[in-house]
Coordinates of C-alpha atoms in Angstrom, one line a residue:
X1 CA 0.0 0.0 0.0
X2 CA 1.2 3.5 -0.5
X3 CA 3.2 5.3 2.5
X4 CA 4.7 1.2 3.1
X5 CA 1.7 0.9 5.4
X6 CA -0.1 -2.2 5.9
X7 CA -4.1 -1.9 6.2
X8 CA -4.3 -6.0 7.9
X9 CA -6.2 -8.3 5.5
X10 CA -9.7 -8.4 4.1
X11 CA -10.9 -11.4 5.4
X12 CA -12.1 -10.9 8.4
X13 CA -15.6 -9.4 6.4
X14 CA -15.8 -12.9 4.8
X15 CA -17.3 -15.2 7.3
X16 CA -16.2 -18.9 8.0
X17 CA -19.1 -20.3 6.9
X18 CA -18.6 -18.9 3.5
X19 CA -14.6 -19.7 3.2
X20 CA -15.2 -23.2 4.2
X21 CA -17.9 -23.2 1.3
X22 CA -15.7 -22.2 -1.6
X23 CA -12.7 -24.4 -0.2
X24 CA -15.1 -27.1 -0.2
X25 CA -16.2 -26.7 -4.2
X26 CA -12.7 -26.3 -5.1
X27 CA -11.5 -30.0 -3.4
X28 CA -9.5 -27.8 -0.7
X29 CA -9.4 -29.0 3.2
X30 CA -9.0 -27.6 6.3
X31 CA -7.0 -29.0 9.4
X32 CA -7.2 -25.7 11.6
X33 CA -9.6 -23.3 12.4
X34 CA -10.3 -20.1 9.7
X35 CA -7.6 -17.6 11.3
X36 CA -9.5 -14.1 11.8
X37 CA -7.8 -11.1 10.6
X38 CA -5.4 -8.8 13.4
X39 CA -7.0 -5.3 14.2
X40 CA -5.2 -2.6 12.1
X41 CA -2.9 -0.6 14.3
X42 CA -1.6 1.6 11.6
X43 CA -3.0 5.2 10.5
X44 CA -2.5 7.6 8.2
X45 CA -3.4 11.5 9.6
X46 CA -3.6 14.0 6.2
X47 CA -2.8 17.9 7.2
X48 CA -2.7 20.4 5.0
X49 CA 0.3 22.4 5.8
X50 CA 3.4 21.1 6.6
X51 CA 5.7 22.4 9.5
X52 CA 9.1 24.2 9.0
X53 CA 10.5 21.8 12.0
X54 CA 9.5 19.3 14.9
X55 CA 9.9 21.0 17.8
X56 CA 7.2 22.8 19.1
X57 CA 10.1 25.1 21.8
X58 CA 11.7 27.0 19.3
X59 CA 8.7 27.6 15.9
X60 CA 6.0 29.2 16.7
X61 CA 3.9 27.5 13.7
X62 CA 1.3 25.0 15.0
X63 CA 1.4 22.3 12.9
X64 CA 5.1 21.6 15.2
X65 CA 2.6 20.7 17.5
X66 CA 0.1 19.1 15.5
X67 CA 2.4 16.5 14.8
X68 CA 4.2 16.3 18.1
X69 CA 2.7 17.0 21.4
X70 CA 1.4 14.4 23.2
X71 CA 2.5 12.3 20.7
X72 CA 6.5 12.6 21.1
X73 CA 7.1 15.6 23.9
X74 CA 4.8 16.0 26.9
X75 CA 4.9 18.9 29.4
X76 CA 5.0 19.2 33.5
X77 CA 1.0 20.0 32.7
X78 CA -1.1 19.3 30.0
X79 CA -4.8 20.6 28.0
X80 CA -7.1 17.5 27.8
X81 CA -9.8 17.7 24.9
X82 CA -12.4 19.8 27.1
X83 CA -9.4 22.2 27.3
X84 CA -8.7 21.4 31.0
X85 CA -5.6 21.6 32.7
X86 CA -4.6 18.2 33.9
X87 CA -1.1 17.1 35.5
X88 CA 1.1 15.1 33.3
X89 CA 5.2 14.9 33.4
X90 CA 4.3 16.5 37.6
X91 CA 1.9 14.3 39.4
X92 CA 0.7 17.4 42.0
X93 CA 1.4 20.7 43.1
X94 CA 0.8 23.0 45.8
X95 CA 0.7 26.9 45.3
X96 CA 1.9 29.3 47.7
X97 CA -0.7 31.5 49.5
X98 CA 0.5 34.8 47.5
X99 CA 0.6 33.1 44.5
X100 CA 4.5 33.3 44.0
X101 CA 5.8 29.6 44.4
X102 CA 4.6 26.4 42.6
X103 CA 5.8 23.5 44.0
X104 CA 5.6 20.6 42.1
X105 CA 6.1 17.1 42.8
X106 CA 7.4 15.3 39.7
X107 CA 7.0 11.6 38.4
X108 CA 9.5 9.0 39.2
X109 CA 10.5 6.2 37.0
X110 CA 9.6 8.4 33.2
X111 CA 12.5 8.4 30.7
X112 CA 13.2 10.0 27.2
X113 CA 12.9 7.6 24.3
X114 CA 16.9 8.0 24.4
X115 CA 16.9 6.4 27.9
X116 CA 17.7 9.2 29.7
X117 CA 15.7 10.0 32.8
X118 CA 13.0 12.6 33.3
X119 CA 13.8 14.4 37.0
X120 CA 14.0 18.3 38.4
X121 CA 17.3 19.5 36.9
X122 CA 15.6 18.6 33.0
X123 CA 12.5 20.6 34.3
X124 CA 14.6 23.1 35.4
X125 CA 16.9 23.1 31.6
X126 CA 13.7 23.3 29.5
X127 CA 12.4 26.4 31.2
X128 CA 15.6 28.3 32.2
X129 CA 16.0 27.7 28.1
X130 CA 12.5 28.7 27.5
X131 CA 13.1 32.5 29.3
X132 CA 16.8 32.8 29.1
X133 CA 18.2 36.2 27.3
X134 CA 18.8 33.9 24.0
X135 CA 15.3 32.0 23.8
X136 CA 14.0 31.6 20.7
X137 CA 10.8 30.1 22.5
X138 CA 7.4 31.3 20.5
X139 CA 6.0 31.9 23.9
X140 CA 8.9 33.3 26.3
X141 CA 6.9 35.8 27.5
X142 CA 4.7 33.1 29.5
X143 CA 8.0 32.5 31.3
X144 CA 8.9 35.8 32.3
X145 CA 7.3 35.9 35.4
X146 CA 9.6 33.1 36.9
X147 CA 12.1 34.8 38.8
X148 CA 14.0 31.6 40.0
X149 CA 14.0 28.0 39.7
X150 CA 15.0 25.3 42.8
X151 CA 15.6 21.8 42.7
X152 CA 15.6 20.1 46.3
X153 CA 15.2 16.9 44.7
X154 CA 15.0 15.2 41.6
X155 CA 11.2 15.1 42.1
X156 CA 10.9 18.0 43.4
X157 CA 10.7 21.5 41.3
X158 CA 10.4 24.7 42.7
X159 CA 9.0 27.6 40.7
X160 CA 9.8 31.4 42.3
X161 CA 7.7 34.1 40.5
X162 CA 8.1 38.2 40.5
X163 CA 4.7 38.3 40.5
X164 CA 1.3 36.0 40.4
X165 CA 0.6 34.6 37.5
X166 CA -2.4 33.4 37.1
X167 CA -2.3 31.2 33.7
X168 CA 0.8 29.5 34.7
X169 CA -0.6 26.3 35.1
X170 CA -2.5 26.7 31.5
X171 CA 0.4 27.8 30.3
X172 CA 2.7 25.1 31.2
X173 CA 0.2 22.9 29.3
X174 CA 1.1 24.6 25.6
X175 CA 3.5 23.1 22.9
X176 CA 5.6 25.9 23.6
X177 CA 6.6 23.9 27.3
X178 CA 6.7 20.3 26.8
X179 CA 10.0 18.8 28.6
X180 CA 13.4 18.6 26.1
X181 CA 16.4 16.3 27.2
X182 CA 19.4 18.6 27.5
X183 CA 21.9 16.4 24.7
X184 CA 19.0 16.4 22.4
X185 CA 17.3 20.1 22.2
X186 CA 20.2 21.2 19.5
X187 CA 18.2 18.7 17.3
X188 CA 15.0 18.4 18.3
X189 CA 13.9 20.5 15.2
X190 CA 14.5 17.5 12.7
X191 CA 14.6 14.7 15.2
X192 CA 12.7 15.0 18.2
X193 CA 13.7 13.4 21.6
X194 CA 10.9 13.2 23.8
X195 CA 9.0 11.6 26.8
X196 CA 5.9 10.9 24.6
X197 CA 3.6 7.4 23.9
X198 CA 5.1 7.4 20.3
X199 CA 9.5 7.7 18.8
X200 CA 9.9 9.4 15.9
X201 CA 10.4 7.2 12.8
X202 CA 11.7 9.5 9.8
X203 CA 10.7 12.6 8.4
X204 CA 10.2 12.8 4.3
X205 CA 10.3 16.4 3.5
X206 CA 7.7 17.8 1.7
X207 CA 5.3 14.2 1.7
X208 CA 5.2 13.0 5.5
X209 CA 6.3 12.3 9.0
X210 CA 6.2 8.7 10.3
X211 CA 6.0 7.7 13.8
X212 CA 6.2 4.7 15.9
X213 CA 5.0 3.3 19.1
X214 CA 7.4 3.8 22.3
X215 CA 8.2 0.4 23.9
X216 CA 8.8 2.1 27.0
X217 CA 6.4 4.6 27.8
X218 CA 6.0 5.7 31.1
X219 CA 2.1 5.6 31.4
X220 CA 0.9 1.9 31.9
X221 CA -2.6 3.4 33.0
X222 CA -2.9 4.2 29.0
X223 CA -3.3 1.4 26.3
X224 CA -1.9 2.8 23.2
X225 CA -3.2 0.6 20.8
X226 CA -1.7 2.0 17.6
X227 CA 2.2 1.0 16.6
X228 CA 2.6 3.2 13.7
X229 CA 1.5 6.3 12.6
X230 CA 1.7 8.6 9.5
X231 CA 1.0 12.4 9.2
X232 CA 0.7 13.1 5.4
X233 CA 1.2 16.3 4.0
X234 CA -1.9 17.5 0.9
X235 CA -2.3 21.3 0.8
X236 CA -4.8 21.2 -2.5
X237 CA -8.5 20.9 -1.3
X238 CA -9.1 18.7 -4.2
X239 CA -5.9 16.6 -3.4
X240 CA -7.0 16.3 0.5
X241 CA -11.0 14.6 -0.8
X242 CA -9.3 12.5 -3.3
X243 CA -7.2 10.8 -0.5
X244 CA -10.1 10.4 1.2
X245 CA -11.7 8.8 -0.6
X246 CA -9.5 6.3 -2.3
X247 CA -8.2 5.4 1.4
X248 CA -4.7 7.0 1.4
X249 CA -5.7 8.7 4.2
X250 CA -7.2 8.1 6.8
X251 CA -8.5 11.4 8.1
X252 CA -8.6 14.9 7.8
X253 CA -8.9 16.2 11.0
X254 CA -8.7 20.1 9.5
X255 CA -10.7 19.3 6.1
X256 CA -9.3 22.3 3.9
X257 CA -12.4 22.4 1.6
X258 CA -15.6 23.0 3.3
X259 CA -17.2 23.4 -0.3
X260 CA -16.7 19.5 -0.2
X261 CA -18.0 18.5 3.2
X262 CA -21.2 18.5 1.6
X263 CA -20.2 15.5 -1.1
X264 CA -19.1 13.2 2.1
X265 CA -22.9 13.1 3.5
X266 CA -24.3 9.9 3.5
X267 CA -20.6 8.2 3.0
X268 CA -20.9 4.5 3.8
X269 CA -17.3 4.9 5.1
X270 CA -16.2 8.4 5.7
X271 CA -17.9 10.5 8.7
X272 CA -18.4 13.9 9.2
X273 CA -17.4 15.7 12.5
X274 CA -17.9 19.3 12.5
X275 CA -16.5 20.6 16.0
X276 CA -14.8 24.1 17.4
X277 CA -11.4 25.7 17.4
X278 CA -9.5 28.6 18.6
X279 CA -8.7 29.4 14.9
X280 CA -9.6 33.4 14.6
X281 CA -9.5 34.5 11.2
X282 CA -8.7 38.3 11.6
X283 CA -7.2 40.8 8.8
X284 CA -4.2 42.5 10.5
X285 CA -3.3 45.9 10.0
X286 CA 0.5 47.2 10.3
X287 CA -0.9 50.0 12.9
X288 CA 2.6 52.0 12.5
X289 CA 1.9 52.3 8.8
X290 CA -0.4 55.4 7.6
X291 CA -3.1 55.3 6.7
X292 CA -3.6 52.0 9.1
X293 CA -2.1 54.6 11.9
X294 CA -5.4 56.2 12.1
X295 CA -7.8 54.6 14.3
X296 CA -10.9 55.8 11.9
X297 CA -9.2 54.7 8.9
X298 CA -9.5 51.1 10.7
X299 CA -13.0 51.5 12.1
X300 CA -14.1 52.3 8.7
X301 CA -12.6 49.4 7.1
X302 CA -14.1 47.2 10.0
X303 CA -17.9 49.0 9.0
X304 CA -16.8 47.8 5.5
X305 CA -17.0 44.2 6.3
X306 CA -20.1 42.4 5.8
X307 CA -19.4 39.2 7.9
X308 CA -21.7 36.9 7.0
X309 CA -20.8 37.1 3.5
X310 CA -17.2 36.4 4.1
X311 CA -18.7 33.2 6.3
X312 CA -20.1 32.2 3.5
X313 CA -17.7 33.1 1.0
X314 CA -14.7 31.8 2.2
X315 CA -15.9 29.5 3.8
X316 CA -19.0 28.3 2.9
X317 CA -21.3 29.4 5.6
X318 CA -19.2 26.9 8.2
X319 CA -18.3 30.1 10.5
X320 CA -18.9 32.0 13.9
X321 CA -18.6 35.8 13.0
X322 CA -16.4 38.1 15.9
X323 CA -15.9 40.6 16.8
X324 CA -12.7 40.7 18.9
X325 CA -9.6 38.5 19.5
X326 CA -11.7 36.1 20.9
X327 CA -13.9 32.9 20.6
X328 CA -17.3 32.0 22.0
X329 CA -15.6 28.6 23.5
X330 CA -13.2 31.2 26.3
X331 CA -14.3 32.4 29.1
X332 CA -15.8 35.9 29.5
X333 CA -16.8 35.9 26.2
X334 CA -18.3 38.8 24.8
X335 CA -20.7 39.1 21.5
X336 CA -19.2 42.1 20.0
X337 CA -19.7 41.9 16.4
X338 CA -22.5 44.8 16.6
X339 CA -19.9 47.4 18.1
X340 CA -19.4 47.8 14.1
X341 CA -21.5 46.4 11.8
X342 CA -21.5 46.6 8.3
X343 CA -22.9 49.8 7.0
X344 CA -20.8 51.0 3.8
X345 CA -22.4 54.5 3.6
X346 CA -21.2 55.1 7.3
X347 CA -17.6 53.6 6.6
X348 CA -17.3 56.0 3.7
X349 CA -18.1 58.9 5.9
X350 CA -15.9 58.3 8.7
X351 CA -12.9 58.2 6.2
X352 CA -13.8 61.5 4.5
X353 CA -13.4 62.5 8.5
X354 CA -10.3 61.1 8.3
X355 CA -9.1 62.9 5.1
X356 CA -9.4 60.2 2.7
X357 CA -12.8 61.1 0.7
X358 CA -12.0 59.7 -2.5
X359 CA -10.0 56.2 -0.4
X360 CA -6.7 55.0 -0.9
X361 CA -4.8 52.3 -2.1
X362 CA -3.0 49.2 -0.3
X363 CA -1.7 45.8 -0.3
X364 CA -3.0 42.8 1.8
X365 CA -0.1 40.0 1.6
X366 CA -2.3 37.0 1.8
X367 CA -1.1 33.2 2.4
X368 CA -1.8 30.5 0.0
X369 CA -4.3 28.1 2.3
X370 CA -7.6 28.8 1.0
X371 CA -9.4 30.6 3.5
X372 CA -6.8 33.6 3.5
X373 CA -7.1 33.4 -0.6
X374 CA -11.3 33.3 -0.5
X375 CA -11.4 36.1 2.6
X376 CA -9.1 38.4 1.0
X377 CA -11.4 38.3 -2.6
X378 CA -14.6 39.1 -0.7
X379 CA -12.8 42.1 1.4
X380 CA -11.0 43.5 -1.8
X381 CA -14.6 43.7 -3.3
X382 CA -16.3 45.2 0.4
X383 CA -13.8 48.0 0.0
X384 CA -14.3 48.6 -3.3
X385 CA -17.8 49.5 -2.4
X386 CA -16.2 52.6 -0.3
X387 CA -13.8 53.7 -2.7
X388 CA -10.7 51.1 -1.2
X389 CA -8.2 49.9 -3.3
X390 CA -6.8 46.7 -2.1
X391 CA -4.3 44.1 -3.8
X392 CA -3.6 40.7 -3.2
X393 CA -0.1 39.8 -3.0
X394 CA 0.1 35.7 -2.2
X395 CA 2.7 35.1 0.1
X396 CA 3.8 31.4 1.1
X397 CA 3.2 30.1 4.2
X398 CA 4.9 29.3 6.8
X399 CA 8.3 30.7 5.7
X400 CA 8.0 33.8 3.4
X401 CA 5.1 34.7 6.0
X402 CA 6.5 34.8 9.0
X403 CA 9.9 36.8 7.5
X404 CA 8.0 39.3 5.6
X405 CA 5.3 39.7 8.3
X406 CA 5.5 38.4 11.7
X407 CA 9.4 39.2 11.9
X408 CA 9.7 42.1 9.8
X409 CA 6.2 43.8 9.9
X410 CA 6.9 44.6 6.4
X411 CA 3.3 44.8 5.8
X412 CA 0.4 47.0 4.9
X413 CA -2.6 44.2 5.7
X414 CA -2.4 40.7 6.2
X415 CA -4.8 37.6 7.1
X416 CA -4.3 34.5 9.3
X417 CA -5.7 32.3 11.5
X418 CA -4.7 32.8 14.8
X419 CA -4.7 29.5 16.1
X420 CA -3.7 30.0 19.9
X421 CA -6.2 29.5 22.9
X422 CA -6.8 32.5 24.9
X423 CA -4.4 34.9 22.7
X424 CA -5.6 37.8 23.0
X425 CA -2.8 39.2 24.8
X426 CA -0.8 39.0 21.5
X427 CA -2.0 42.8 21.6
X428 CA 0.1 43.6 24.3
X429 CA 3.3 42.0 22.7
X430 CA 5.9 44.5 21.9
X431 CA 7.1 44.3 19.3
X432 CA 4.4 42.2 17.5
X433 CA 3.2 42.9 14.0
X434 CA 0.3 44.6 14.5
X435 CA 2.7 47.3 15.8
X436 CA -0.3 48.1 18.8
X437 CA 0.5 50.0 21.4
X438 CA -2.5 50.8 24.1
X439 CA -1.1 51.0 27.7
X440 CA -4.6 51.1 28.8
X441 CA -5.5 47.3 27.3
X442 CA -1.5 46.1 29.1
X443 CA -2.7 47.1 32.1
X444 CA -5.8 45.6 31.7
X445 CA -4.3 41.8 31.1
X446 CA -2.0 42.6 33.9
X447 CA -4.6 42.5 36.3
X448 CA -5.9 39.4 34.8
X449 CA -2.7 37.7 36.1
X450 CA -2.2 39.4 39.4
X451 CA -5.9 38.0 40.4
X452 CA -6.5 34.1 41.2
X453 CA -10.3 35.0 41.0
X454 CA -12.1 33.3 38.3
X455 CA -14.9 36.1 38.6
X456 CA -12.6 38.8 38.4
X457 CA -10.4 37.9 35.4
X458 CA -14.0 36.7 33.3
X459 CA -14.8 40.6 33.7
X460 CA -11.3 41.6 33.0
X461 CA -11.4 39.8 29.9
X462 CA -14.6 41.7 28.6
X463 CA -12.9 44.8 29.0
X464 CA -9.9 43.5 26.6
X465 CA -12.1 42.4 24.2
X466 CA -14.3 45.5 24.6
X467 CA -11.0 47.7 24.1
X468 CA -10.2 45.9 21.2
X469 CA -13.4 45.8 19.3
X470 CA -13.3 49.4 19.6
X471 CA -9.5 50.0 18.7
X472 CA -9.5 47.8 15.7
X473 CA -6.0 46.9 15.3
X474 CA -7.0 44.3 13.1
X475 CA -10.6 43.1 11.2
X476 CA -12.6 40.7 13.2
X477 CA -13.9 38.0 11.1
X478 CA -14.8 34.7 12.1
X479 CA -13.7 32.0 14.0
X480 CA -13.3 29.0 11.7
X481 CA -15.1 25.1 13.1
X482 CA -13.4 22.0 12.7
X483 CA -14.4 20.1 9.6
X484 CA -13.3 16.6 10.3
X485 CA -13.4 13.7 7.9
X486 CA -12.1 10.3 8.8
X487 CA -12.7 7.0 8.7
X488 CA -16.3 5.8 10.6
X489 CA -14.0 2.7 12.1
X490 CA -11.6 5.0 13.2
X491 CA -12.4 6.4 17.3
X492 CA -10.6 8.3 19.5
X493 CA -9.9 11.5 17.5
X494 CA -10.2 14.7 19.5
X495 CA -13.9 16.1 18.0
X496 CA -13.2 19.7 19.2
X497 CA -9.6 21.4 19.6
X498 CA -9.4 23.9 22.4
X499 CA -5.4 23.5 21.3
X500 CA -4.4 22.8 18.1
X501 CA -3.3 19.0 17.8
X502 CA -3.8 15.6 16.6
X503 CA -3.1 13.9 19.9
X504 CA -3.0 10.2 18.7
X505 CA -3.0 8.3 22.8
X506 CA -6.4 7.0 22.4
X507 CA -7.0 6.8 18.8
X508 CA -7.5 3.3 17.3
X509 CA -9.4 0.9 14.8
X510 CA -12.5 -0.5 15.7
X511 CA -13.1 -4.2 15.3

């Protein structure tokens, strides 16, 4: 079979009765029983983008993780599928009174698929190279608040903050944390060393990465019961049904077409999961770049945007309209979308205030994944209705992307999908390349961590959202749901992703 993957034999839907049948016409006989067929402990996961490396410490891109946590690295904490914080790589913890020491009580007898054993003075590498001055970590500023780290013991971690910090826990759960042996982090990026259920098996560049199953894994309380497993890379929409449905794949957990879910319904063998994400589709604006510097420049844009036709434009009506950095699965969430709706006679007023009566012209440098291509067609025709010119410049994804515009912020307008759970502090990042800078929204996620209250940092929230939907640093438009596609036999597949993965622990073939 293609990939070298081996799907078990067919038999097992012929019954005995009917084998012994046929053998019997043809003058065949049998001394032993018909031998049923073994379950299949093989899959093949399709994605449609594939990452620039493995190791989900040092890219920020989250198909790193989509391939490897909880598959090869695990972390002191970790998000379970109802996006709870559960204890992983540390058993327990206890939390000072102030809120300034974690204490955590790490488990005994885990290893690294190079043998090498998991205690406090690892913990204690991983995170002093997560915040140190030459961290390349995608989320070092979650690490910032430690102030020192202590190791009494080789189960025993001690985490000293500057201040409370009251996501610490959640964030310990991300990617960007999972637990690196020290003689392995140099090449972790194209052959990752890690704690998890499954080894890595070999990476072909630009077609797939293959894993296997760990002999040795640490957790006896969970039955892994697949041995192998494939993530193969199909960017084309077309490309991603056709393996579908001639069984080269066995899911698409992230369908890229949604045009197409329709042409799965009433499959005999494919199902159709549609679920939620923290994927926030939003139009950035370089806010340091006229006439983007001009707060009703953006608010006109924003009253531009019809919404509901780029939901159904782009893609296909499958879409939760926004109208902040934020989804309806987080906590405080507030509706916002109506703070400015679509109203193009309005949006062409408020930029004749602004001094552009007859609009201006710009460039939106859009990636390749359809979404981005679809949105950026519908809002170059919205602002053509107000007098906007906009052009589309495709740029590749991740790589030219992230040079051009995350690192460089040599942008006018851009789109992504902003795939993080509770990101909207990515507003606060300086620098960042939305080039925002509100010292009234920083201090407003700073009290959010210096509070334990639940209460307290749900109303917090609102006001960051609130701050934002009024602001407009970037275009609100929809938060995009999880089109699934897989096999019906195939179970254990996380329906919803309140992080983005493909964690594979309980996923197997049923008989």
């Amino acid at each position: 079979m293609q990939n070298g993957i081996s799907w078990g034999a067919l038999g097992a839907a012929i019954s005995r009765r009917g084998v012994m049948a046929l053998a019997l016409a043809a003058g065949v006989s049998f001394a032993a029983p018909y031998a049923q067929a073994a379950p299949k402990t093989a899959v093949t996961i399709g994605m449609a983008v594939e990452p620039g490396g493995l190791d989900p410490t040092i890219g920020a891109q989250v198909m790193i993780g989509q391939v490897t946590w909880q598959n090869v690295f695990e972390g002191l904490t970790t998000i379970d599928k109802d996006g709870k914080v559960q204890p992983q790589l540390a058993e327990s913890w206890d939390v000072a009174p102030d809120g300034k020491t974690y204490t955590f009580k790490l488990r005994d007898g885990v290893k690294f698929h190079n043998g090498v054993a998991f205690d406090s003075s690892v913990a204690k590498f991983t995170l002093d190279r997560a915040r140190g001055a030459d961290s390349v970590n995608p989320q070092k500023r979650y690490f910032t608040s430690i102030d020192t780290i202590e190791t009494p013991d080789a189960s025993t971690l001690v985490l000293k903050l500057k201040h409370p910090t009251g996501s610490l826990l959640y964030w310990l759960g991300w990617p960007a944390a999972v637990m690196v042996e020290p003689s392995t982090a140099a090449e972790n990026k194209s052959n990752p060393v890690g704690t998890g259920p499954f080894t890595f098996g070999s990476w072909a560049k630009g077609v797939k990465v293959d894993l296997k199953k760990s002999a040795d894994y640490w957790n006896k309380q969970v039955s892994v019961k697949l041995e192998t497993a494939s993530f193969r890379f199909i960017n084309d929409p077309q490309g991603q049904s056709a393996a579908l449905t001639a069984g080269d794949v066995d899911a698409f957990p992230e369908f890229g077409a949604p045009e197409l879910v329709s042409s799965f319904e009433g499959s005999d063998k494919l199902a159709t999961v549609i679920g939620n994400t923290e994927l926030k589709v939003v139009a950035g604006m370089n806010n340091a770049r006229k006439p983007f510097s001009d707060k009703k420049v953006r608010q006109a844009l924003m009253m531009a945007v019809d919404r509901a036709m780029v939901v159904e434009g782009a893609w296909s009506g499958l879409g939760t309209p926004i109208g902040s950095h934020y989804t309806p699965n987080d906590r405080g969430y507030k509706d916002l979308t109506g703070v400015y709706p679509y109203d193009a006679e309005k949006a062409k007023a408020l930029l004749a205030e602004a001094g552009y009566p007859d609009g201006f012209s710009f460039t939106i440098k859009a990636p390749q994944m359809a979404y981005a291509q679809r949105s950026s067609q519908i809002l170059q025709a919205l602002f053509a209705e107000i007098g906007v010119t906009m052009d589309i410049q495709t740029t590749e994804f991740p790589a030219k992307w992230v040079a051009d515009v995350l690192k460089a912020a040599d942008y006018d307008m851009t789109i992504v999908a902003h795939a993080e759970p509770m990101d909207i502090d990515i507003y606060a990042r300086d620098p960042y390349y939305f080039n925002y800078k509100n010292p009234a929204f920083n201090e407003v996620l700073e009290k959010v961590e210096a509070t334990a209250d639940p209460a307290e940092q749900d109303k917090l929230y609102g006001e960051a959202q609130t701050i934002l939907a009024d602001d407009v640093p970037a275009l609100f438009l929809f938060v995009m749901p999880k089109l699934g596609i897989w096999d019906k036999k195939l179970k254990g597949l996380w329906e919803n992703e309140p992080i983005p993965s493909n964690v594979l622990t309980e996923v197997h073939w049923e008989e």
